[in-house]
Amino acid sequence: GLGLTNKKDENFGEWYSEVVVNAEMIEYYDISGCYILRPWSIGIWEILHDFFDPEIKKMEIENCYFPLFVSPGVLQREKDHIEGFAPEVAWVTKSGSTDLEVPIAIRPTSETVMYPYYSKWIRGHRDLPLKLNQWCNVVRWEFSHPTPFIRSREFLWQEGHTAFASKEEADEEVLQILELYRRVYEEYLAVPVIKGKKSELEKFAGGLYTTSVEAFIPNTGRGIQGATSHCLGQNFAKMFEINFEDEKGEKRMAWQNSWAYSTRTIGVMVMVHGDDKGLVLPPKVASVQVIVIPVPYKDANTQGIFDACSATVKTLSEAGFRVKKDVRDNYSPGWKYSHWEMKGVPLRIEIGPKDLANNQVHVARRDNGAKTDIPMSKLVDEVANILSNIQQSMFDAAKQKRDACVVVIKTWDEFMTALNKKKLILAPWCDEEEVEKDVKARTKGEMGAAKTLCTPFDQPELPEGTLCFASGKPAKKWTYWGRSY
Ligand SMILES: O=C1CCCN[C@@H]1CCCn1cnc2cc(F)c(Cl)cc2c1=O
Ligand SMILES: [Mg+2]
């Protein structure tokens, strides 16, 4: 039948896999860790792009496209950050039946592809700031459990790579981009996120500091990095000789940032909002916001009903809504209700003989199942109100649920209790790397170790004398901890 066989609160992993397939977002592919992204998910990706791309253009960031392939010499240039990643680099070793002289890597990220050319293009201070972005795919041959959207061997992302004359400019942009990532999650995907700074252990090793927006999946009790905005400092400038002559003729090294969000955003949205009837789409990212379904009854003015459906589609699309009608004659209305509920369409409009007679439509909300009648004369305004109410209430519900998972702790025992109850833990920490490593070692297990997720910019009051939950040393900051993806 049409329904899901797995329940979200019973077996989450199987539920998730079923939803992404039944909602026609994903098709599994014969190469492990790779997935087909069908229109229902690419439609979401396009809507997020259509928000983010104009925003970075306002910041005078330009799009470009660098090659997929990385020559080995260049990849090895960035010693300290790639050595840990080497096993996940995919290589082209042959063309046809002939071995390549030198194997070529496929980009897992594009620093080493782009920065030799940043070095060439940046000579004087007038060449700065250089601000480029690319929308592309990247390949990382990960071995940990693949999950559609969340962890795949190939994924789509945007990667921004910017270079400035001063640290101040770089610092400012890091936070501007992070705010855009917050908006992607909170204003579009209706997913609450926490803005913060990564610890020294969790940050991008090649950079100076890493900021991120952190989401949380209540069902698994795991945090997930939603998007990331790094200040690279002058580390890559040193390595790739990206320097410039300043106004005084002094030779200076550029200050750089890099930042990305990926198709992982879509998976987080599915996990947070989905229910036992399938996907639940926030209206702002729904490629179909309203589905119109005719409910003919015997021969009661069937043509009139179909005409009313067409008129409703016309009125709503002219008002700027993304609306479709499902007039297929080989499916019953009931089948169509389940089908479009599975696909998560925020609002269903039904038109039957009674609706026709009363010059009204009957609507059903996907998020809370509420049903009501709307006079045709008020169609546009009512649909607008309902869709914006759905968007807001989905965010509010997700935020309430996430906040209910947060536990503030002071001691190790409280930490372990909260961890085993799948909570998002806010703890006072001495900010020492050795202590973080120690917590990882002490919480190792098949569920994965606990780690820091971020140190939130929004710091609660830290009373004098508060001690670190793990080391007993004086605490320096409140930090979010938990298991993660
Ligand atoms: O997160 C971002 C934003 C967009 C541009 N890149 C940075 C850092 C990416 C870290 N990272 C992440 N994964 C990697 C995997 C690899 F195989 C290799 Cl060789 C390198 C890396 C790697 O540097
Ligand atoms: Mg990785």
Short mmCIF file of C-alpha atoms and ligand atoms in Angstrom, two decimals:
data_model
loop_
_atom_site.label_atom_id
_atom_site.label_comp_id
_atom_site.label_asym_id
_atom_site.label_seq_id
_atom_site.Cartn_x
_atom_site.Cartn_y
_atom_site.Cartn_z
CA GLY A 1 0.00 0.00 0.00
CA LEU A 2 0.89 3.68 -0.02
CA GLY A 3 1.79 4.07 3.67
CA LEU A 4 5.17 3.83 5.37
CA THR A 5 6.06 0.51 6.96
CA ASN A 6 8.41 2.16 9.48
CA LYS A 7 7.43 4.59 12.21
CA LYS A 8 9.65 7.62 12.90
CA ASP A 9 9.79 7.05 16.65
CA GLU A 10 10.33 3.29 16.34
CA ASN A 11 13.04 2.75 13.73
CA PHE A 12 14.28 6.13 12.63
CA GLY A 13 16.94 4.97 10.15
CA GLU A 14 14.56 2.79 8.17
CA TRP A 15 11.82 5.43 8.41
CA TYR A 16 14.19 8.03 6.93
CA SER A 17 15.29 5.83 4.04
CA GLU A 18 11.68 5.01 3.25
CA VAL A 19 10.54 8.63 3.33
CA VAL A 20 13.23 9.95 1.00
CA VAL A 21 12.36 7.22 -1.51
CA ASN A 22 8.54 7.27 -1.17
CA ALA A 23 8.49 11.07 -1.37
CA GLU A 24 10.38 10.64 -4.70
CA MET A 25 13.37 12.71 -3.49
CA ILE A 26 15.98 9.97 -3.84
CA GLU A 27 16.48 6.83 -5.89
CA TYR A 28 19.12 4.41 -4.62
CA TYR A 29 22.02 3.87 -7.01
CA ASP A 30 24.12 0.81 -7.72
CA ILE A 31 27.28 2.45 -6.38
CA SER A 32 27.33 2.51 -2.57
CA GLY A 33 27.13 5.96 -1.01
CA CYS A 34 25.83 7.51 -4.24
CA TYR A 35 22.20 8.57 -4.72
CA ILE A 36 20.03 9.85 -7.55
CA LEU A 37 18.60 13.27 -6.64
CA ARG A 38 15.14 13.37 -8.23
CA PRO A 39 13.26 16.59 -9.04
CA TRP A 40 11.48 16.64 -5.64
CA SER A 41 14.83 17.23 -3.90
CA ILE A 42 16.55 19.26 -6.62
CA GLY A 43 13.54 21.59 -6.44
CA ILE A 44 14.45 22.31 -2.81
CA TRP A 45 18.13 22.73 -3.72
CA GLU A 46 17.15 25.27 -6.41
CA ILE A 47 14.97 27.29 -4.02
CA LEU A 48 17.82 27.50 -1.48
CA HIS A 49 20.18 28.52 -4.30
CA ASP A 50 17.72 31.21 -5.39
CA PHE A 51 17.88 32.69 -1.90
CA PHE A 52 21.64 32.33 -1.25
CA ASP A 53 23.08 33.24 -4.64
CA PRO A 54 21.53 36.74 -4.84
CA GLU A 55 22.61 37.35 -1.24
CA ILE A 56 26.29 36.64 -1.95
CA LYS A 57 26.04 38.70 -5.15
CA LYS A 58 24.96 41.62 -2.94
CA MET A 59 28.28 41.05 -1.12
CA GLU A 60 30.12 41.33 -4.46
CA ILE A 61 31.02 37.64 -4.42
CA GLU A 62 31.21 36.27 -7.95
CA ASN A 63 30.56 32.74 -9.18
CA CYS A 64 33.23 30.83 -11.05
CA TYR A 65 33.98 27.23 -11.91
CA PHE A 66 37.27 25.40 -11.33
CA PRO A 67 38.09 21.94 -12.69
CA LEU A 68 36.92 18.78 -10.96
CA PHE A 69 40.42 17.28 -11.21
CA VAL A 70 43.36 17.99 -8.92
CA SER A 71 46.94 17.20 -9.82
CA PRO A 72 48.63 15.12 -7.09
CA GLY A 73 51.51 17.49 -6.47
CA VAL A 74 49.14 20.32 -5.65
CA LEU A 75 46.93 18.16 -3.42
CA GLN A 76 49.90 17.22 -1.29
CA ARG A 77 50.83 20.88 -0.85
CA GLU A 78 48.50 21.22 2.12
CA LYS A 79 50.31 18.73 4.36
CA ASP A 80 48.73 19.01 7.78
CA HIS A 81 45.12 19.13 6.70
CA ILE A 82 45.09 16.43 4.06
CA GLU A 83 47.04 13.71 5.78
CA GLY A 84 43.98 12.76 7.79
CA PHE A 85 41.81 12.89 4.70
CA ALA A 86 44.01 10.99 2.25
CA PRO A 87 42.01 7.74 2.45
CA GLU A 88 38.90 9.49 1.17
CA VAL A 89 40.44 11.01 -1.94
CA ALA A 90 39.11 9.41 -5.14
CA TRP A 91 41.60 9.03 -7.97
CA VAL A 92 41.37 8.67 -11.76
CA THR A 93 44.07 6.22 -12.78
CA LYS A 94 43.12 5.20 -16.31
CA SER A 95 41.61 6.49 -19.52
CA GLY A 96 40.10 3.63 -21.47
CA SER A 97 42.41 0.67 -21.02
CA THR A 98 45.48 2.84 -20.68
CA ASP A 99 46.97 3.75 -17.31
CA LEU A 100 47.47 7.45 -16.79
CA GLU A 101 51.10 8.46 -16.42
CA VAL A 102 50.15 10.27 -13.22
CA PRO A 103 46.88 9.55 -11.34
CA ILE A 104 44.57 12.55 -11.01
CA ALA A 105 42.51 13.27 -7.87
CA ILE A 106 38.86 14.27 -7.90
CA ARG A 107 38.22 17.35 -5.77
CA PRO A 108 37.06 16.63 -2.21
CA THR A 109 37.15 20.41 -1.67
CA SER A 110 38.79 23.06 -3.82
CA GLU A 111 41.43 24.93 -1.77
CA THR A 112 44.33 23.24 -3.52
CA VAL A 113 42.64 23.63 -6.93
CA MET A 114 41.99 27.35 -6.56
CA TYR A 115 44.74 28.82 -4.45
CA PRO A 116 47.67 28.44 -6.87
CA TYR A 117 45.63 30.76 -9.13
CA TYR A 118 44.77 33.10 -6.26
CA SER A 119 48.55 33.40 -5.88
CA LYS A 120 48.88 34.28 -9.55
CA TRP A 121 45.96 36.73 -9.62
CA ILE A 122 46.72 38.56 -6.36
CA ARG A 123 49.78 40.80 -6.73
CA GLY A 124 48.88 44.21 -5.37
CA HIS A 125 46.35 45.47 -2.84
CA ARG A 126 44.12 46.55 -5.70
CA ASP A 127 43.63 42.88 -6.54
CA LEU A 128 41.93 42.48 -3.15
CA PRO A 129 39.43 41.55 -2.00
CA LEU A 130 39.13 38.54 -4.29
CA LYS A 131 35.77 36.88 -3.58
CA LEU A 132 34.75 33.80 -5.54
CA ASN A 133 32.17 31.06 -5.06
CA GLN A 134 31.35 27.93 -6.99
CA TRP A 135 28.31 25.68 -7.09
CA CYS A 136 29.59 22.20 -7.73
CA ASN A 137 29.86 18.60 -6.62
CA VAL A 138 32.65 17.13 -4.53
CA VAL A 139 33.70 13.53 -3.91
CA ARG A 140 34.88 12.06 -0.62
CA TRP A 141 35.17 8.29 -0.51
CA GLU A 142 33.96 8.01 3.07
CA PHE A 143 33.73 4.65 4.74
CA SER A 144 31.34 5.49 7.56
CA HIS A 145 27.70 4.56 7.07
CA PRO A 146 26.28 6.45 4.05
CA THR A 147 22.92 8.21 4.51
CA PRO A 148 21.04 10.03 1.74
CA PHE A 149 21.75 13.80 1.86
CA ILE A 150 23.55 13.49 5.23
CA ARG A 151 26.64 11.54 4.21
CA SER A 152 27.27 10.52 0.62
CA ARG A 153 30.39 9.93 -1.45
CA GLU A 154 29.36 12.63 -3.89
CA PHE A 155 27.35 15.68 -2.86
CA LEU A 156 26.40 19.13 -4.16
CA TRP A 157 27.45 22.26 -2.31
CA GLN A 158 28.51 25.80 -2.75
CA GLU A 159 32.05 26.62 -1.66
CA GLY A 160 33.07 30.22 -1.15
CA HIS A 161 36.74 31.17 -1.16
CA THR A 162 37.59 34.79 -0.37
CA ALA A 163 40.82 36.74 0.16
CA PHE A 164 41.23 40.08 1.95
CA ALA A 165 44.00 42.53 2.82
CA SER A 166 43.08 42.58 6.52
CA LYS A 167 41.93 40.17 9.20
CA GLU A 168 39.12 42.54 10.16
CA GLU A 169 37.52 42.21 6.71
CA ALA A 170 37.84 38.42 6.84
CA ASP A 171 36.38 38.23 10.36
CA GLU A 172 33.40 40.34 9.30
CA GLU A 173 32.61 38.20 6.26
CA VAL A 174 32.82 34.94 8.23
CA LEU A 175 29.89 36.12 10.35
CA GLN A 176 27.93 37.62 7.44
CA ILE A 177 28.00 34.24 5.70
CA LEU A 178 27.14 32.42 8.94
CA GLU A 179 24.05 34.62 9.25
CA LEU A 180 23.02 33.61 5.71
CA TYR A 181 23.38 29.95 6.75
CA ARG A 182 21.19 30.62 9.79
CA ARG A 183 18.58 32.10 7.45
CA VAL A 184 18.79 29.12 5.11
CA TYR A 185 17.91 26.85 8.04
CA GLU A 186 15.58 28.98 10.14
CA GLU A 187 13.76 31.06 7.51
CA TYR A 188 13.56 28.48 4.70
CA LEU A 189 13.96 24.97 6.13
CA ALA A 190 12.19 25.93 9.41
CA VAL A 191 15.00 24.22 11.32
CA PRO A 192 16.43 25.93 14.45
CA VAL A 193 20.23 26.13 14.55
CA ILE A 194 22.85 27.32 17.02
CA LYS A 195 25.57 29.69 15.83
CA GLY A 196 28.92 29.10 17.42
CA LYS A 197 32.64 28.51 17.22
CA LYS A 198 34.20 25.04 16.81
CA SER A 199 36.80 23.88 19.31
CA GLU A 200 40.47 23.63 18.32
CA LEU A 201 40.01 19.88 18.01
CA GLU A 202 36.87 20.04 15.85
CA LYS A 203 37.78 23.02 13.66
CA PHE A 204 39.14 22.76 10.10
CA ALA A 205 42.79 21.91 10.83
CA GLY A 206 44.03 24.05 7.91
CA GLY A 207 42.29 27.18 9.21
CA LEU A 208 42.55 29.73 12.00
CA TYR A 209 39.02 29.30 13.40
CA THR A 210 35.78 27.66 12.33
CA THR A 211 32.24 28.90 12.94
CA SER A 212 29.19 26.78 12.23
CA VAL A 213 25.43 26.52 12.53
CA GLU A 214 24.58 23.38 14.49
CA ALA A 215 21.28 21.54 14.12
CA PHE A 216 19.96 18.71 16.28
CA ILE A 217 17.97 15.57 15.44
CA PRO A 218 15.74 14.78 18.46
CA ASN A 219 14.96 11.24 17.32
CA THR A 220 18.60 10.15 17.41
CA GLY A 221 19.81 12.68 19.95
CA ARG A 222 22.61 13.64 17.60
CA GLY A 223 23.91 17.07 16.68
CA ILE A 224 24.71 17.76 13.07
CA GLN A 225 26.86 20.49 11.52
CA GLY A 226 24.47 22.35 9.29
CA ALA A 227 26.98 24.61 7.49
CA THR A 228 30.41 26.03 8.16
CA SER A 229 32.26 29.31 7.74
CA HIS A 230 36.01 29.27 8.34
CA CYS A 231 38.54 32.02 8.76
CA LEU A 232 41.71 30.51 7.29
CA GLY A 233 43.94 33.24 8.65
CA GLN A 234 47.11 33.49 6.57
CA ASN A 235 47.78 29.73 6.66
CA PHE A 236 46.93 29.06 3.03
CA ALA A 237 48.49 32.35 1.95
CA LYS A 238 51.76 31.15 3.44
CA MET A 239 51.46 27.76 1.76
CA PHE A 240 50.40 29.01 -1.65
CA GLU A 241 52.32 32.33 -1.54
CA ILE A 242 49.19 34.43 -1.80
CA ASN A 243 50.72 37.81 -0.99
CA PHE A 244 50.40 41.37 -2.18
CA GLU A 245 52.16 44.70 -2.07
CA ASP A 246 50.23 47.03 0.22
CA GLU A 247 49.80 50.81 -0.24
CA LYS A 248 53.23 51.38 1.30
CA GLY A 249 54.90 48.85 -1.00
CA GLU A 250 55.23 46.34 1.84
CA LYS A 251 54.83 42.66 1.01
CA ARG A 252 51.85 41.24 2.98
CA MET A 253 50.04 37.89 3.07
CA ALA A 254 46.33 37.74 2.30
CA TRP A 255 43.72 36.84 4.95
CA GLN A 256 41.28 34.19 3.67
CA ASN A 257 37.92 32.62 4.40
CA SER A 258 36.13 29.56 3.04
CA TRP A 259 32.53 28.58 3.63
CA ALA A 260 30.02 25.96 2.47
CA TYR A 261 26.56 24.51 2.75
CA SER A 262 25.59 21.31 0.97
CA THR A 263 22.69 19.03 0.08
CA ARG A 264 22.97 17.86 3.69
CA THR A 265 20.56 20.77 4.41
CA ILE A 266 17.79 18.77 2.72
CA GLY A 267 18.39 15.68 4.86
CA VAL A 268 18.28 17.70 8.08
CA MET A 269 14.91 19.19 7.03
CA VAL A 270 13.50 15.70 6.28
CA MET A 271 14.68 14.35 9.64
CA VAL A 272 13.35 17.26 11.67
CA HIS A 273 9.92 17.71 10.04
CA GLY A 274 8.95 14.30 8.63
CA ASP A 275 6.19 12.22 10.28
CA ASP A 276 4.59 8.78 9.93
CA LYS A 277 2.71 9.88 6.82
CA GLY A 278 5.96 10.92 5.12
CA LEU A 279 7.71 14.16 4.24
CA VAL A 280 6.43 17.48 5.62
CA LEU A 281 7.70 20.42 3.57
CA PRO A 282 7.99 23.97 4.89
CA PRO A 283 6.10 26.08 2.32
CA LYS A 284 9.10 28.27 1.53
CA VAL A 285 11.07 25.31 0.19
CA ALA A 286 8.15 23.33 -1.30
CA SER A 287 8.37 23.06 -5.07
CA VAL A 288 4.62 22.48 -4.92
CA GLN A 289 3.01 24.51 -2.11
CA VAL A 290 -0.62 23.72 -2.96
CA ILE A 291 -2.04 20.63 -4.67
CA VAL A 292 -5.59 20.90 -6.08
CA ILE A 293 -7.58 17.65 -6.24
CA PRO A 294 -10.97 17.23 -7.90
CA VAL A 295 -13.49 15.09 -5.96
CA PRO A 296 -16.11 14.18 -8.58
CA TYR A 297 -19.23 12.42 -7.32
CA LYS A 298 -21.00 10.11 -9.75
CA ASP A 299 -22.03 12.42 -12.62
CA ALA A 300 -22.65 15.51 -10.47
CA ASN A 301 -21.26 18.22 -12.71
CA THR A 302 -17.86 16.67 -13.19
CA GLN A 303 -16.85 19.21 -15.82
CA GLY A 304 -17.75 22.03 -13.44
CA ILE A 305 -15.48 20.51 -10.80
CA PHE A 306 -12.56 20.22 -13.24
CA ASP A 307 -13.11 23.79 -14.41
CA ALA A 308 -13.07 24.98 -10.80
CA CYS A 309 -9.78 23.14 -10.25
CA SER A 310 -8.24 24.84 -13.28
CA ALA A 311 -9.54 28.22 -12.17
CA THR A 312 -8.13 27.68 -8.69
CA VAL A 313 -4.70 26.76 -10.11
CA LYS A 314 -4.77 29.81 -12.36
CA THR A 315 -5.72 32.21 -9.56
CA LEU A 316 -3.12 30.87 -7.12
CA SER A 317 -0.26 30.69 -9.63
CA GLU A 318 -0.99 34.22 -10.80
CA ALA A 319 -0.76 35.22 -7.14
CA GLY A 320 2.75 33.73 -7.07
CA PHE A 321 2.14 30.41 -5.37
CA ARG A 322 3.66 27.15 -6.60
CA VAL A 323 0.46 25.18 -7.29
CA LYS A 324 -0.45 22.06 -9.27
CA LYS A 325 -3.62 20.08 -9.90
CA ASP A 326 -3.79 16.30 -9.91
CA VAL A 327 -6.52 15.43 -12.42
CA ARG A 328 -5.24 11.96 -13.26
CA ASP A 329 -8.25 9.79 -13.91
CA ASN A 330 -6.51 6.55 -12.95
CA TYR A 331 -6.19 7.41 -9.26
CA SER A 332 -8.92 7.95 -6.66
CA PRO A 333 -9.04 11.13 -4.53
CA GLY A 334 -8.09 9.05 -1.50
CA TRP A 335 -5.02 7.68 -3.24
CA LYS A 336 -4.06 11.21 -4.27
CA TYR A 337 -4.45 12.50 -0.67
CA SER A 338 -1.97 9.87 0.59
CA HIS A 339 0.40 10.40 -2.34
CA TRP A 340 0.74 14.16 -1.87
CA GLU A 341 0.87 13.78 1.92
CA MET A 342 3.80 11.39 1.44
CA LYS A 343 5.49 14.03 -0.72
CA GLY A 344 4.89 16.61 2.01
CA VAL A 345 2.92 19.21 0.04
CA PRO A 346 1.97 21.82 2.66
CA LEU A 347 -1.63 22.48 1.57
CA ARG A 348 -4.22 20.35 -0.23
CA ILE A 349 -7.29 21.87 -1.90
CA GLU A 350 -10.25 19.56 -2.54
CA ILE A 351 -13.12 20.58 -4.81
CA GLY A 352 -16.26 18.40 -4.74
CA PRO A 353 -19.94 19.02 -5.72
CA LYS A 354 -20.74 20.74 -2.39
CA ASP A 355 -17.73 23.05 -2.76
CA LEU A 356 -18.79 23.86 -6.29
CA ALA A 357 -22.34 24.63 -5.18
CA ASN A 358 -21.08 26.85 -2.34
CA ASN A 359 -18.43 28.52 -4.52
CA GLN A 360 -15.78 27.46 -2.00
CA VAL A 361 -12.81 25.10 -1.67
CA HIS A 362 -12.05 22.62 1.11
CA VAL A 363 -8.42 22.77 2.34
CA ALA A 364 -6.31 20.42 4.47
CA ARG A 365 -2.97 21.37 6.10
CA ARG A 366 -0.19 18.78 5.91
CA ASP A 367 1.58 19.86 9.11
CA ASN A 368 -1.30 19.53 11.58
CA GLY A 369 -4.07 17.98 9.46
CA ALA A 370 -6.44 20.92 10.10
CA LYS A 371 -9.26 21.23 7.57
CA THR A 372 -11.40 24.21 6.67
CA ASP A 373 -13.57 25.68 3.90
CA ILE A 374 -12.50 28.85 2.09
CA PRO A 375 -14.85 30.95 -0.07
CA MET A 376 -13.39 31.39 -3.56
CA SER A 377 -13.61 35.16 -3.02
CA LYS A 378 -11.00 34.90 -0.23
CA LEU A 379 -8.85 32.19 -1.78
CA VAL A 380 -5.58 34.08 -2.32
CA ASP A 381 -5.52 35.89 1.03
CA GLU A 382 -6.53 32.80 3.01
CA VAL A 383 -4.00 30.54 1.25
CA ALA A 384 -1.29 33.16 1.86
CA ASN A 385 -2.19 33.31 5.56
CA ILE A 386 -2.32 29.56 5.96
CA LEU A 387 1.04 28.97 4.20
CA SER A 388 2.83 31.60 6.29
CA ASN A 389 1.21 30.16 9.41
CA ILE A 390 2.43 26.68 8.42
CA GLN A 391 5.96 28.01 7.94
CA GLN A 392 6.01 29.74 11.31
CA SER A 393 4.37 26.93 13.27
CA MET A 394 6.71 24.33 11.76
CA PHE A 395 9.68 26.40 12.94
CA ASP A 396 8.13 27.03 16.36
CA ALA A 397 7.35 23.32 16.84
CA ALA A 398 10.87 22.28 15.80
CA LYS A 399 12.43 24.91 18.09
CA GLN A 400 10.29 23.86 21.05
CA LYS A 401 11.22 20.22 20.45
CA ARG A 402 14.94 21.04 20.11
CA ASP A 403 14.90 23.25 23.21
CA ALA A 404 13.24 20.44 25.16
CA CYS A 405 16.27 18.28 24.33
CA VAL A 406 18.75 20.78 25.79
CA VAL A 407 20.09 19.92 29.25
CA VAL A 408 22.40 22.20 31.25
CA ILE A 409 24.80 20.16 33.39
CA LYS A 410 27.59 20.87 35.90
CA THR A 411 29.06 17.41 36.73
CA TRP A 412 30.35 14.34 34.90
CA ASP A 413 27.54 12.17 36.20
CA GLU A 414 24.94 14.64 34.98
CA PHE A 415 26.77 14.72 31.62
CA MET A 416 26.67 10.92 31.22
CA THR A 417 23.02 10.74 32.28
CA ALA A 418 22.07 13.40 29.72
CA LEU A 419 24.20 11.79 27.01
CA ASN A 420 22.51 8.43 27.52
CA LYS A 421 19.14 10.15 27.33
CA LYS A 422 20.06 11.49 23.86
CA LYS A 423 20.17 15.09 25.01
CA LEU A 424 21.89 18.17 23.61
CA ILE A 425 24.21 19.08 26.47
CA LEU A 426 25.26 22.59 27.50
CA ALA A 427 28.23 22.31 29.86
CA PRO A 428 30.84 24.58 31.50
CA TRP A 429 34.23 23.68 29.98
CA CYS A 430 37.85 24.65 30.69
CA ASP A 431 38.45 24.82 26.91
CA GLU A 432 41.48 22.54 27.02
CA GLU A 433 42.01 20.24 24.04
CA GLU A 434 43.37 17.41 26.19
CA VAL A 435 40.17 17.46 28.20
CA GLU A 436 38.06 17.24 25.03
CA LYS A 437 40.15 14.27 23.89
CA ASP A 438 39.63 12.72 27.31
CA VAL A 439 35.85 13.11 27.09
CA LYS A 440 35.93 11.44 23.65
CA ALA A 441 37.98 8.55 25.06
CA ARG A 442 35.69 8.14 28.07
CA THR A 443 32.51 8.12 25.96
CA LYS A 444 33.76 5.88 23.11
CA GLY A 445 31.31 3.15 22.11
CA GLU A 446 29.26 1.83 19.23
CA MET A 447 27.02 4.88 19.46
CA GLY A 448 30.09 7.05 18.81
CA ALA A 449 31.85 9.30 21.28
CA ALA A 450 30.58 12.58 22.64
CA LYS A 451 32.26 15.65 21.20
CA THR A 452 31.94 19.38 21.28
CA LEU A 453 29.41 20.68 18.76
CA CYS A 454 30.15 24.39 19.19
CA THR A 455 30.71 27.12 21.72
CA PRO A 456 27.62 29.30 21.18
CA PHE A 457 28.18 33.00 20.54
CA ASP A 458 25.19 33.51 22.82
CA GLN A 459 26.93 32.67 26.12
CA PRO A 460 24.84 32.28 29.28
CA GLU A 461 26.18 33.82 32.48
CA LEU A 462 29.15 31.80 33.82
CA PRO A 463 29.19 32.29 37.61
CA GLU A 464 32.60 32.91 39.18
CA GLY A 465 34.12 29.64 40.40
CA THR A 466 32.16 27.39 38.04
CA LEU A 467 34.23 24.27 37.38
CA CYS A 468 34.65 22.30 34.15
CA PHE A 469 32.31 19.27 34.19
CA ALA A 470 35.08 16.99 32.89
CA SER A 471 38.35 18.25 34.40
CA GLY A 472 37.26 20.13 37.52
CA LYS A 473 39.44 23.04 36.37
CA PRO A 474 38.01 26.57 36.27
CA ALA A 475 35.44 26.69 33.45
CA LYS A 476 36.04 29.29 30.75
CA LYS A 477 32.89 28.94 28.62
CA TRP A 478 29.59 27.20 28.07
CA THR A 479 29.89 24.66 25.24
CA TYR A 480 27.38 22.35 23.52
CA TRP A 481 28.34 18.69 23.63
CA GLY A 482 26.70 15.57 22.23
CA ARG A 483 26.96 12.68 19.86
CA SER A 484 26.87 13.77 16.23
CA TYR A 485 26.57 12.70 12.62
O1 LIG B 1 34.52 23.24 4.89
C1 LIG B 1 34.99 23.98 4.04
C2 LIG B 1 34.18 25.03 3.36
C3 LIG B 1 34.35 24.99 1.88
C4 LIG B 1 35.79 24.82 1.44
N1 LIG B 1 36.51 23.79 2.22
C5 LIG B 1 36.44 23.97 3.65
C6 LIG B 1 37.26 22.95 4.44
C7 LIG B 1 37.05 21.51 3.98
C8 LIG B 1 37.68 20.56 5.01
N2 LIG B 1 37.95 19.27 4.34
C9 LIG B 1 36.99 18.30 4.40
N3 LIG B 1 37.14 17.13 3.81
C10 LIG B 1 38.30 16.86 3.09
C11 LIG B 1 38.47 15.63 2.44
C12 LIG B 1 39.63 15.39 1.71
F1 LIG B 1 39.80 14.20 1.11
C13 LIG B 1 40.62 16.36 1.62
CL1 LIG B 1 42.05 16.03 0.69
C14 LIG B 1 40.50 17.59 2.24
C15 LIG B 1 39.32 17.84 2.99
C16 LIG B 1 39.12 19.10 3.65
O2 LIG B 1 39.96 20.00 3.60
MG MG B 2 34.55 14.23 6.20
#
